[in-house]
Amino acid sequence: MTGHHSVEKIGGTSMAATAILFDNVLIAGRKDADLYNRIFVVSAYAGMTDLLLEHKKSGEPGVYARFVADDGADGWREAMKDVRAAMRARNAEMFVPSESLARADAFVDRRIDGVAACLEDLARLRSHGRFCVKEQLMTVREMLAGLGEAHSAHSTALLLRDAGVHARFVDLTLWDQQDMRALDERIVEAFEPIDLSTTLPIVTGYAGCSEGMVRRYARGYSEMTFSRIAVLTGAREAIIHKEFHLSSADPRLVGTDKARKIGRTNYDVADQLANLGMEAIHPGAGRGLRQTDIPLRVRNTFDREDGGTLICGDYVSDTPRVEIVTGIRHAQALQFFEQDMVGVKGYDAAILETLTRHRAWIVSKSSNANTITHYLSTDAGTVNRVIEDLQRRYPDAAISAQPVAMVSVIGSDIARPSLVADALCALAAQGIGVIAMQHQIRNVDVQFIIDVAQYDAAVRALHRALVEEEDENEAIAEGQRAA
């Protein structure tokens, strides 16, 4: 590969807006050679993975969750019918030529029939009682996850060919093969015969490989596929197309007229956003791009003319400033107090081991002589199980948890004088009490732990004081210089 190409990922919401996606991203006025030297990695259409696995936010069961629960003989079968109907309905909305619609539907039917046959075999084994299929459930989850991306990638390639583009469906799902090669090997093999100057590859966001994409990266697997393709093909730039701009705060909280698009930032800021669960880029995906000096651009699918946000490894803002105010509305503060902890090693390691075993996401932590506090992005049930395990190990310790919210101010360089004082004053002026605060020496973020009910007000107050007023002051200074 020559490095003249881009690798671009399209999110599920953007995929669902098919006409806009074609007008603003896939074709966007390009002709002939300008259509090529791009690779597109696509997510499943919005809502499809929820039907296949379980709803990402509500937890409503899909095919996988119903198969695991075995909620009656036909629970998962009914869910699979819903998937087939949803995929066919999506095809019907997109395809005008009847021949193309028939090909798209035949592809869906073939894939669903193949996966359903595997589930039927496992269901029969499970019914005997002597067979334990628990170890196969992760394989089932992997197969179902790949089904959504296979549908969207195949349909997109077919639509592009109908539009006269030499598009190629690149299927990395390995839905019907026993092949234990690593992800990198899979990608290199798939792209070796492709001439990017004359072919537009449309690639499944899920890749079947020995690592197990869902097992390792949960619902962030498509970003890992995207990142590894960019690294291994030597892309000049990686681009993520989302349904929003990367902004200084959630426009729904601070107002669309007050939130400003972030033009440039660095991978350090992207890591902080990922740590808070923000959908900028999976930290593992960002790591590969950063280590190979590939810039990442986040663009708004619905804003064709805007260049988006450019994320580079070496960028630092010209002057210290807050770039983003965001956070976690529902977190858990796990507090471990042991009077005899002073000078004794091992407590911290034991807590971390327990949190890891229960898969509790650690956002940040703090400690003093006899107390260790972890701020977790997880549910109360998981925290209760963690407390039970730790209490058995340390019966004399006082271990508790409470729901909290976390608001973080983030920037590539926030080392301006009085920033923390200004933030605290802004919160106090709105009657918002600070339960705790985290400020790292590197001056990339400051985290304020507050009551859950005050999250929205805290975001607005901090954005007003640290972003909007800074912009106003800069505008005044610029006007004075011009005069």
Coordinates of C-alpha atoms in Angstrom, one line a residue:
M1 CA 0.0 0.0 0.0
T2 CA 1.2 3.5 -0.8
G3 CA -0.4 5.5 1.9
H4 CA -2.4 7.7 -0.5
H5 CA -5.7 6.3 0.8
S6 CA -8.0 6.9 3.8
V7 CA -9.7 4.4 6.0
E8 CA -13.2 5.5 7.1
K9 CA -15.7 4.1 9.6
I10 CA -19.4 4.7 9.4
G11 CA -21.5 4.4 12.6
G12 CA -24.8 2.7 12.8
T13 CA -26.9 5.8 12.9
S14 CA -25.2 7.2 9.9
M15 CA -25.6 3.9 8.1
A16 CA -29.4 4.1 8.6
A17 CA -29.5 7.5 6.9
T18 CA -28.7 5.9 3.5
A19 CA -29.6 8.7 1.1
I20 CA -27.7 11.3 3.2
L21 CA -24.8 8.9 3.6
F22 CA -24.4 8.5 -0.2
D23 CA -24.8 12.2 -0.8
N24 CA -22.4 13.4 1.9
V25 CA -19.9 10.6 2.3
L26 CA -19.8 7.6 0.0
I27 CA -20.2 9.6 -3.3
A28 CA -20.4 13.2 -2.2
G29 CA -20.0 14.6 -5.7
R30 CA -17.0 12.5 -6.6
K31 CA -16.5 11.0 -10.0
D32 CA -14.2 8.5 -11.7
A33 CA -10.8 8.2 -9.9
D34 CA -11.9 10.5 -7.0
L35 CA -14.3 7.8 -5.8
Y36 CA -11.4 5.5 -4.9
N37 CA -8.4 5.3 -2.6
R38 CA -10.8 5.0 0.2
I39 CA -11.7 2.0 2.4
F40 CA -15.0 2.0 4.3
V41 CA -15.6 0.0 7.5
V42 CA -19.3 -0.2 8.3
S43 CA -21.3 -0.8 11.4
A44 CA -24.6 -2.6 11.4
Y45 CA -27.6 -0.4 10.7
A46 CA -28.9 1.4 13.8
G47 CA -30.8 -1.0 16.1
M48 CA -29.8 -4.2 14.3
T49 CA -27.1 -5.3 16.8
D50 CA -29.6 -4.6 19.6
L51 CA -32.0 -7.1 18.0
L52 CA -29.2 -9.6 17.5
L53 CA -27.7 -9.4 21.0
E54 CA -29.5 -7.2 23.5
H55 CA -30.4 -3.5 23.6
K56 CA -27.3 -1.6 24.4
K57 CA -29.0 0.8 26.9
S58 CA -32.3 -0.9 28.1
G59 CA -31.0 -4.5 28.1
E60 CA -34.1 -5.7 26.3
P61 CA -33.1 -9.2 25.1
G62 CA -32.3 -10.0 21.5
V63 CA -31.6 -13.3 19.8
Y64 CA -28.5 -14.0 21.9
A65 CA -30.0 -13.1 25.3
R66 CA -33.1 -15.2 24.6
F67 CA -31.0 -18.1 23.5
V68 CA -29.0 -17.9 26.7
A69 CA -32.1 -17.6 28.9
D70 CA -33.8 -20.4 27.0
D71 CA -37.1 -18.6 27.7
G72 CA -39.3 -21.2 26.2
A73 CA -38.5 -23.3 23.1
D74 CA -39.3 -20.5 20.6
G75 CA -38.0 -17.4 22.3
W76 CA -34.9 -17.0 20.3
R77 CA -36.6 -18.3 17.2
E78 CA -39.2 -15.5 17.4
A79 CA -36.3 -13.0 17.9
M80 CA -34.6 -14.3 14.8
K81 CA -37.8 -13.8 12.8
D82 CA -37.7 -10.2 14.0
V83 CA -34.2 -9.8 12.8
R84 CA -35.1 -11.2 9.4
A85 CA -38.1 -8.9 9.1
A86 CA -36.0 -5.9 10.1
M87 CA -33.2 -6.6 7.6
R88 CA -35.7 -7.2 4.8
A89 CA -37.6 -4.0 5.7
R90 CA -34.3 -2.1 5.6
N91 CA -33.5 -3.6 2.1
A92 CA -37.0 -2.6 0.9
E93 CA -36.4 1.0 1.8
M94 CA -33.0 1.1 0.0
F95 CA -33.3 -0.8 -3.2
V96 CA -35.3 0.3 -6.2
P97 CA -34.2 -2.3 -8.9
S98 CA -36.1 -5.5 -8.1
E99 CA -33.1 -7.6 -9.1
S100 CA -30.9 -5.9 -6.5
L101 CA -33.6 -6.2 -3.8
A102 CA -33.9 -9.9 -4.5
R103 CA -30.1 -10.3 -4.2
A104 CA -30.0 -8.4 -1.0
D105 CA -32.9 -10.4 0.5
A106 CA -31.3 -13.7 -0.7
F107 CA -28.1 -12.8 1.1
V108 CA -29.9 -12.0 4.3
D109 CA -31.9 -15.2 4.2
R110 CA -28.8 -17.3 3.5
R111 CA -26.9 -15.8 6.4
I112 CA -29.8 -16.0 8.9
D113 CA -30.6 -19.6 7.8
G114 CA -27.0 -20.6 8.4
V115 CA -26.7 -19.0 11.8
A116 CA -30.2 -20.3 12.8
A117 CA -29.2 -23.9 11.9
C118 CA -26.2 -23.6 14.2
L119 CA -28.4 -22.5 17.1
E120 CA -30.9 -25.3 16.4
D121 CA -28.0 -27.8 16.7
L122 CA -26.9 -26.3 20.0
A123 CA -30.5 -26.2 21.3
R124 CA -30.9 -29.9 20.6
L125 CA -27.7 -30.7 22.4
R126 CA -28.8 -28.6 25.4
S127 CA -32.2 -30.4 25.5
H128 CA -30.4 -33.7 26.3
G129 CA -29.2 -32.4 29.6
R130 CA -25.9 -34.3 29.4
F131 CA -24.3 -31.7 27.3
C132 CA -23.0 -28.3 28.5
V133 CA -23.0 -25.7 25.8
K134 CA -22.0 -22.8 28.0
E135 CA -18.6 -22.6 26.5
Q136 CA -20.1 -22.2 23.0
L137 CA -22.2 -19.2 24.0
M138 CA -19.4 -16.7 23.3
T139 CA -19.1 -18.2 19.8
V140 CA -22.8 -17.8 19.3
R141 CA -22.5 -14.1 20.4
E142 CA -19.6 -13.6 17.9
M143 CA -21.6 -15.2 15.1
L144 CA -24.7 -13.1 15.7
A145 CA -22.7 -9.8 16.0
G146 CA -21.1 -10.4 12.6
L147 CA -24.5 -10.9 11.0
G148 CA -25.4 -7.3 11.4
E149 CA -22.2 -6.0 9.8
A150 CA -22.4 -8.5 7.0
H151 CA -25.9 -7.3 6.1
S152 CA -24.9 -3.6 6.0
A153 CA -21.7 -4.1 4.2
H154 CA -23.2 -6.3 1.5
S155 CA -26.2 -4.0 0.9
T156 CA -23.9 -0.9 0.8
A157 CA -21.6 -2.5 -1.8
L158 CA -24.6 -3.6 -3.9
L159 CA -26.1 0.0 -3.8
L160 CA -22.8 1.5 -4.9
R161 CA -22.5 -0.9 -7.8
D162 CA -26.1 0.1 -8.8
A163 CA -24.8 3.7 -8.8
G164 CA -21.9 2.7 -11.2
V165 CA -19.1 2.5 -8.5
H166 CA -16.7 -0.5 -8.6
A167 CA -17.4 -1.4 -5.0
R168 CA -16.3 -4.7 -3.4
F169 CA -17.9 -6.4 -0.4
V170 CA -15.1 -7.5 1.9
D171 CA -16.4 -10.0 4.3
L172 CA -14.2 -10.5 7.4
T173 CA -16.9 -12.2 9.5
L174 CA -16.0 -15.9 8.7
W175 CA -19.5 -16.8 9.6
D176 CA -19.2 -20.4 8.3
Q177 CA -15.5 -21.2 8.7
Q178 CA -13.3 -22.7 11.4
D179 CA -10.3 -20.4 11.1
M180 CA -8.2 -19.3 14.0
R181 CA -5.9 -16.8 12.4
A182 CA -5.2 -13.5 14.1
L183 CA -7.0 -10.3 13.2
D184 CA -3.9 -8.8 11.5
E185 CA -3.4 -11.9 9.3
R186 CA -7.1 -11.8 8.3
I187 CA -6.9 -8.2 7.2
V188 CA -3.6 -8.5 5.3
E189 CA -5.0 -11.5 3.4
A190 CA -8.2 -9.7 2.6
F191 CA -6.6 -6.6 1.1
E192 CA -3.7 -8.2 -0.7
P193 CA -5.5 -8.6 -4.0
I194 CA -7.4 -5.3 -3.9
D195 CA -6.3 -2.3 -6.1
L196 CA -7.5 0.7 -4.1
S197 CA -7.0 3.0 -7.0
T198 CA -9.8 1.2 -8.9
T199 CA -11.9 -0.5 -6.2
L200 CA -13.9 0.8 -3.3
P201 CA -13.9 -1.8 -0.5
I202 CA -16.9 -1.9 1.8
V203 CA -15.7 -3.9 4.9
T204 CA -17.6 -5.6 7.7
G205 CA -16.9 -3.9 11.0
Y206 CA -16.9 -7.3 12.7
A207 CA -14.0 -9.6 11.9
G208 CA -13.8 -13.3 12.8
C209 CA -10.4 -14.1 14.3
S210 CA -8.7 -16.0 17.0
E211 CA -8.8 -13.1 19.5
G212 CA -12.6 -13.0 19.5
M213 CA -13.7 -9.5 18.7
V214 CA -16.8 -9.3 20.9
R215 CA -15.0 -11.1 23.8
R216 CA -12.2 -8.6 23.8
Y217 CA -13.8 -5.4 22.8
A218 CA -17.5 -5.8 23.5
R219 CA -19.5 -3.4 21.3
G220 CA -16.4 -1.5 20.3
Y221 CA -15.2 -4.2 17.9
S222 CA -15.9 -2.3 14.7
E223 CA -13.5 0.5 15.8
M224 CA -10.7 -2.0 16.4
T225 CA -11.3 -3.5 12.9
F226 CA -11.2 0.1 11.4
S227 CA -8.0 0.9 13.4
R228 CA -6.1 -2.2 12.4
I229 CA -7.0 -1.8 8.7
A230 CA -5.7 1.8 8.8
V231 CA -2.4 0.7 10.5
L232 CA -1.8 -2.4 8.3
T233 CA -2.6 -0.6 5.0
G234 CA -0.6 2.5 5.9
A235 CA -3.5 4.9 5.6
R236 CA -2.7 8.6 5.3
E237 CA -5.7 9.4 7.5
A238 CA -8.4 7.6 9.5
I239 CA -11.9 9.1 9.5
I240 CA -14.9 8.3 11.7
H241 CA -18.3 9.5 10.4
K242 CA -20.8 10.1 13.2
E243 CA -24.2 11.7 13.6
F244 CA -22.8 14.6 15.5
H245 CA -19.8 17.0 15.7
L246 CA -17.3 16.4 18.5
S247 CA -18.3 19.5 20.5
S248 CA -17.4 21.3 23.7
A249 CA -20.4 19.8 25.5
D250 CA -23.7 18.1 24.7
P251 CA -25.7 20.6 22.7
R252 CA -28.8 19.3 24.3
L253 CA -27.6 20.4 27.7
V254 CA -25.8 23.7 27.0
G255 CA -27.7 24.7 23.8
T256 CA -26.8 24.3 20.2
D257 CA -25.9 28.0 20.0
K258 CA -23.4 27.6 22.9
A259 CA -21.7 24.3 22.1
R260 CA -18.8 24.8 19.8
K261 CA -17.2 22.3 17.5
I262 CA -13.7 21.3 18.5
G263 CA -11.5 21.8 15.4
R264 CA -8.4 20.1 16.7
T265 CA -7.2 18.1 19.7
N266 CA -4.9 15.1 20.5
Y267 CA -5.1 11.4 21.4
D268 CA -4.7 12.2 25.1
V269 CA -8.1 14.0 25.0
A270 CA -9.6 11.2 23.0
D271 CA -8.4 8.7 25.7
Q272 CA -10.1 10.8 28.4
L273 CA -13.3 10.8 26.5
A274 CA -13.2 7.0 26.0
N275 CA -12.5 6.6 29.7
L276 CA -15.8 8.4 30.4
G277 CA -17.7 6.2 27.8
M278 CA -17.9 9.0 25.2
E279 CA -18.2 7.7 21.6
A280 CA -15.1 9.3 20.1
I281 CA -13.0 6.2 19.6
H282 CA -12.2 3.0 21.5
P283 CA -9.0 3.5 23.5
G284 CA -7.4 0.4 21.9
A285 CA -8.2 1.6 18.4
G286 CA -6.8 5.1 19.2
R287 CA -3.7 3.5 20.5
G288 CA -2.8 1.8 17.2
L289 CA -3.4 5.0 15.2
R290 CA -1.4 7.1 17.7
Q291 CA 1.6 4.7 17.7
T292 CA 1.8 4.8 13.9
D293 CA 1.3 8.6 13.6
I294 CA -2.0 8.3 11.6
P295 CA -4.2 11.3 12.3
L296 CA -7.9 10.6 13.1
R297 CA -10.7 12.9 11.9
V298 CA -14.2 12.8 13.4
R299 CA -16.7 14.1 10.9
N300 CA -20.5 14.8 11.0
T301 CA -22.3 12.7 8.4
F302 CA -25.0 15.3 8.2
D303 CA -22.6 18.3 7.6
R304 CA -21.0 17.5 4.3
E305 CA -18.9 20.7 4.0
D306 CA -17.4 20.7 7.5
G307 CA -13.9 19.2 7.9
G308 CA -14.7 17.9 11.4
T309 CA -12.3 17.4 14.3
L310 CA -8.7 16.4 13.6
I311 CA -7.0 14.4 16.3
C312 CA -3.2 14.1 16.2
G313 CA -0.6 12.8 18.6
D314 CA 1.4 16.0 18.9
Y315 CA -1.2 18.7 19.0
V316 CA -1.4 21.1 22.0
S317 CA -3.6 24.1 22.1
D318 CA -1.9 27.5 21.6
T319 CA -3.0 28.7 24.9
P320 CA -4.2 26.6 28.0
R321 CA -7.9 26.1 27.7
V322 CA -10.8 23.7 28.4
E323 CA -11.9 22.0 25.2
I324 CA -14.7 19.7 26.4
V325 CA -17.0 19.6 29.4
T326 CA -18.6 16.1 29.8
G327 CA -18.9 13.3 32.3
I328 CA -20.9 10.3 33.6
R329 CA -24.4 10.9 34.8
H330 CA -24.6 7.6 36.8
A331 CA -21.4 6.3 38.4
Q332 CA -20.7 4.5 41.6
A333 CA -18.2 5.6 44.3
L334 CA -16.8 2.5 46.0
Q335 CA -15.1 3.4 49.3
F336 CA -12.8 0.9 51.2
F337 CA -11.8 2.0 54.7
E338 CA -9.5 -0.1 56.8
Q339 CA -7.9 1.5 59.9
D340 CA -4.9 -0.9 59.8
M341 CA -4.1 -0.2 56.2
V342 CA -1.4 2.3 56.9
G343 CA 2.0 0.9 55.8
V344 CA 0.6 -2.4 54.7
K345 CA 0.7 -3.5 51.1
G346 CA -1.8 -5.7 49.3
Y347 CA -5.1 -3.9 49.8
D348 CA -5.0 -2.0 46.5
A349 CA -4.0 -5.1 44.5
A350 CA -6.8 -7.1 46.1
I351 CA -9.4 -4.4 45.2
L352 CA -8.2 -4.2 41.7
E353 CA -8.3 -7.9 41.2
T354 CA -11.9 -8.1 42.4
L355 CA -13.0 -5.2 40.2
T356 CA -11.3 -6.8 37.2
R357 CA -13.0 -10.2 37.9
H358 CA -16.4 -8.5 38.0
R359 CA -15.6 -6.4 34.9
A360 CA -16.3 -3.1 36.7
W361 CA -15.0 -0.2 34.6
I362 CA -12.7 2.0 36.7
V363 CA -12.9 5.7 35.7
S364 CA -10.5 7.0 38.4
K365 CA -9.4 6.4 42.0
S366 CA -8.0 8.1 45.0
S367 CA -6.5 7.1 48.3
N368 CA -5.0 8.3 51.6
A369 CA -3.6 6.6 54.6
N370 CA -6.5 4.2 55.3
T371 CA -9.1 4.8 52.5
I372 CA -9.1 3.8 48.8
T373 CA -11.9 5.1 46.7
H374 CA -12.7 3.9 43.1
Y375 CA -15.1 5.7 40.8
L376 CA -16.8 3.1 38.7
S377 CA -18.9 3.2 35.5
T378 CA -21.0 0.2 36.3
D379 CA -24.4 -0.8 37.8
A380 CA -25.3 -1.1 41.5
G381 CA -25.7 -4.9 41.3
T382 CA -22.1 -5.3 40.1
V383 CA -20.8 -3.0 42.9
N384 CA -22.8 -5.0 45.5
R385 CA -21.1 -8.2 44.3
V386 CA -17.7 -6.6 44.5
I387 CA -18.5 -5.4 48.1
E388 CA -19.6 -8.9 49.1
D389 CA -16.3 -10.5 47.8
L390 CA -14.1 -7.8 49.5
Q391 CA -16.0 -8.1 52.7
R392 CA -15.4 -11.8 52.9
R393 CA -11.7 -11.2 52.4
Y394 CA -11.5 -8.2 54.7
P395 CA -14.2 -8.7 57.4
D396 CA -13.0 -5.7 59.5
A397 CA -13.0 -3.2 56.7
A398 CA -15.8 -0.7 56.2
I399 CA -16.8 -1.0 52.5
S400 CA -19.6 1.1 51.0
A401 CA -20.8 2.5 47.8
Q402 CA -22.9 5.4 46.7
P403 CA -24.3 6.7 43.4
V404 CA -22.6 9.8 42.2
A405 CA -22.2 11.8 39.0
M406 CA -18.8 12.9 37.5
V407 CA -18.3 16.0 35.4
S408 CA -14.9 16.4 33.8
V409 CA -13.3 19.4 32.1
I410 CA -10.8 18.2 29.5
G411 CA -8.3 19.8 27.2
S412 CA -4.9 19.1 25.5
D413 CA -3.5 21.7 28.0
I414 CA -5.7 23.1 30.8
A415 CA -2.8 24.5 32.9
R416 CA -4.1 28.0 33.0
P417 CA -4.0 29.9 36.4
S418 CA -7.1 29.7 38.6
L419 CA -8.9 27.2 36.4
V420 CA -9.9 25.0 39.4
A421 CA -10.8 28.0 41.5
D422 CA -13.0 29.4 38.7
A423 CA -14.7 26.0 38.3
L424 CA -15.4 25.7 42.0
C425 CA -16.8 29.2 42.1
A426 CA -19.0 28.5 39.1
L427 CA -20.4 25.3 40.8
A428 CA -20.9 27.1 44.1
A429 CA -22.8 29.9 42.4
Q430 CA -25.3 27.4 41.2
G431 CA -25.6 25.7 44.7
I432 CA -23.7 22.6 43.5
G433 CA -21.6 20.9 46.2
V434 CA -18.5 19.0 45.3
I435 CA -18.2 15.6 46.9
A436 CA -14.7 15.0 45.7
M437 CA -12.3 16.3 43.0
Q438 CA -9.5 14.7 41.0
H439 CA -6.8 16.8 39.3
Q440 CA -3.9 15.1 37.7
I441 CA -0.4 16.7 37.4
R442 CA -0.5 16.3 33.6
N443 CA -3.2 19.0 33.3
V444 CA -5.4 17.2 30.8
D445 CA -8.5 16.9 32.9
V446 CA -10.1 17.7 36.2
Q447 CA -13.0 15.6 37.5
F448 CA -15.7 16.9 39.9
I449 CA -17.7 14.3 41.8
I450 CA -21.2 15.6 42.5
D451 CA -24.7 14.5 43.3
V452 CA -26.4 12.7 40.5
A453 CA -29.4 15.1 40.5
Q454 CA -27.0 18.1 39.8
Y455 CA -25.3 16.7 36.7
D456 CA -27.0 18.8 34.1
A457 CA -26.6 22.0 36.1
A458 CA -23.0 21.3 36.7
V459 CA -22.2 20.7 33.0
R460 CA -24.0 24.0 32.1
A461 CA -22.2 25.9 34.9
L462 CA -18.7 24.7 34.0
H463 CA -19.3 25.1 30.3
R464 CA -20.4 28.7 30.8
A465 CA -17.5 29.6 33.0
L466 CA -14.7 27.7 31.3
V467 CA -15.7 27.6 27.6
E468 CA -18.2 30.3 26.8
E469 CA -16.7 33.0 28.9
E470 CA -13.2 32.1 27.6
D471 CA -14.5 32.5 24.0
E472 CA -16.1 35.8 24.8
N473 CA -12.9 37.1 26.4
E474 CA -10.9 36.0 23.4
A475 CA -13.3 37.7 21.0
I476 CA -13.0 41.0 23.0
A477 CA -9.2 40.8 23.0
E478 CA -9.2 40.1 19.3
G479 CA -11.4 43.1 18.7
Q480 CA -9.1 45.3 20.7
R481 CA -6.1 44.1 18.8
A482 CA -7.8 44.8 15.5
A483 CA -8.7 48.3 16.7

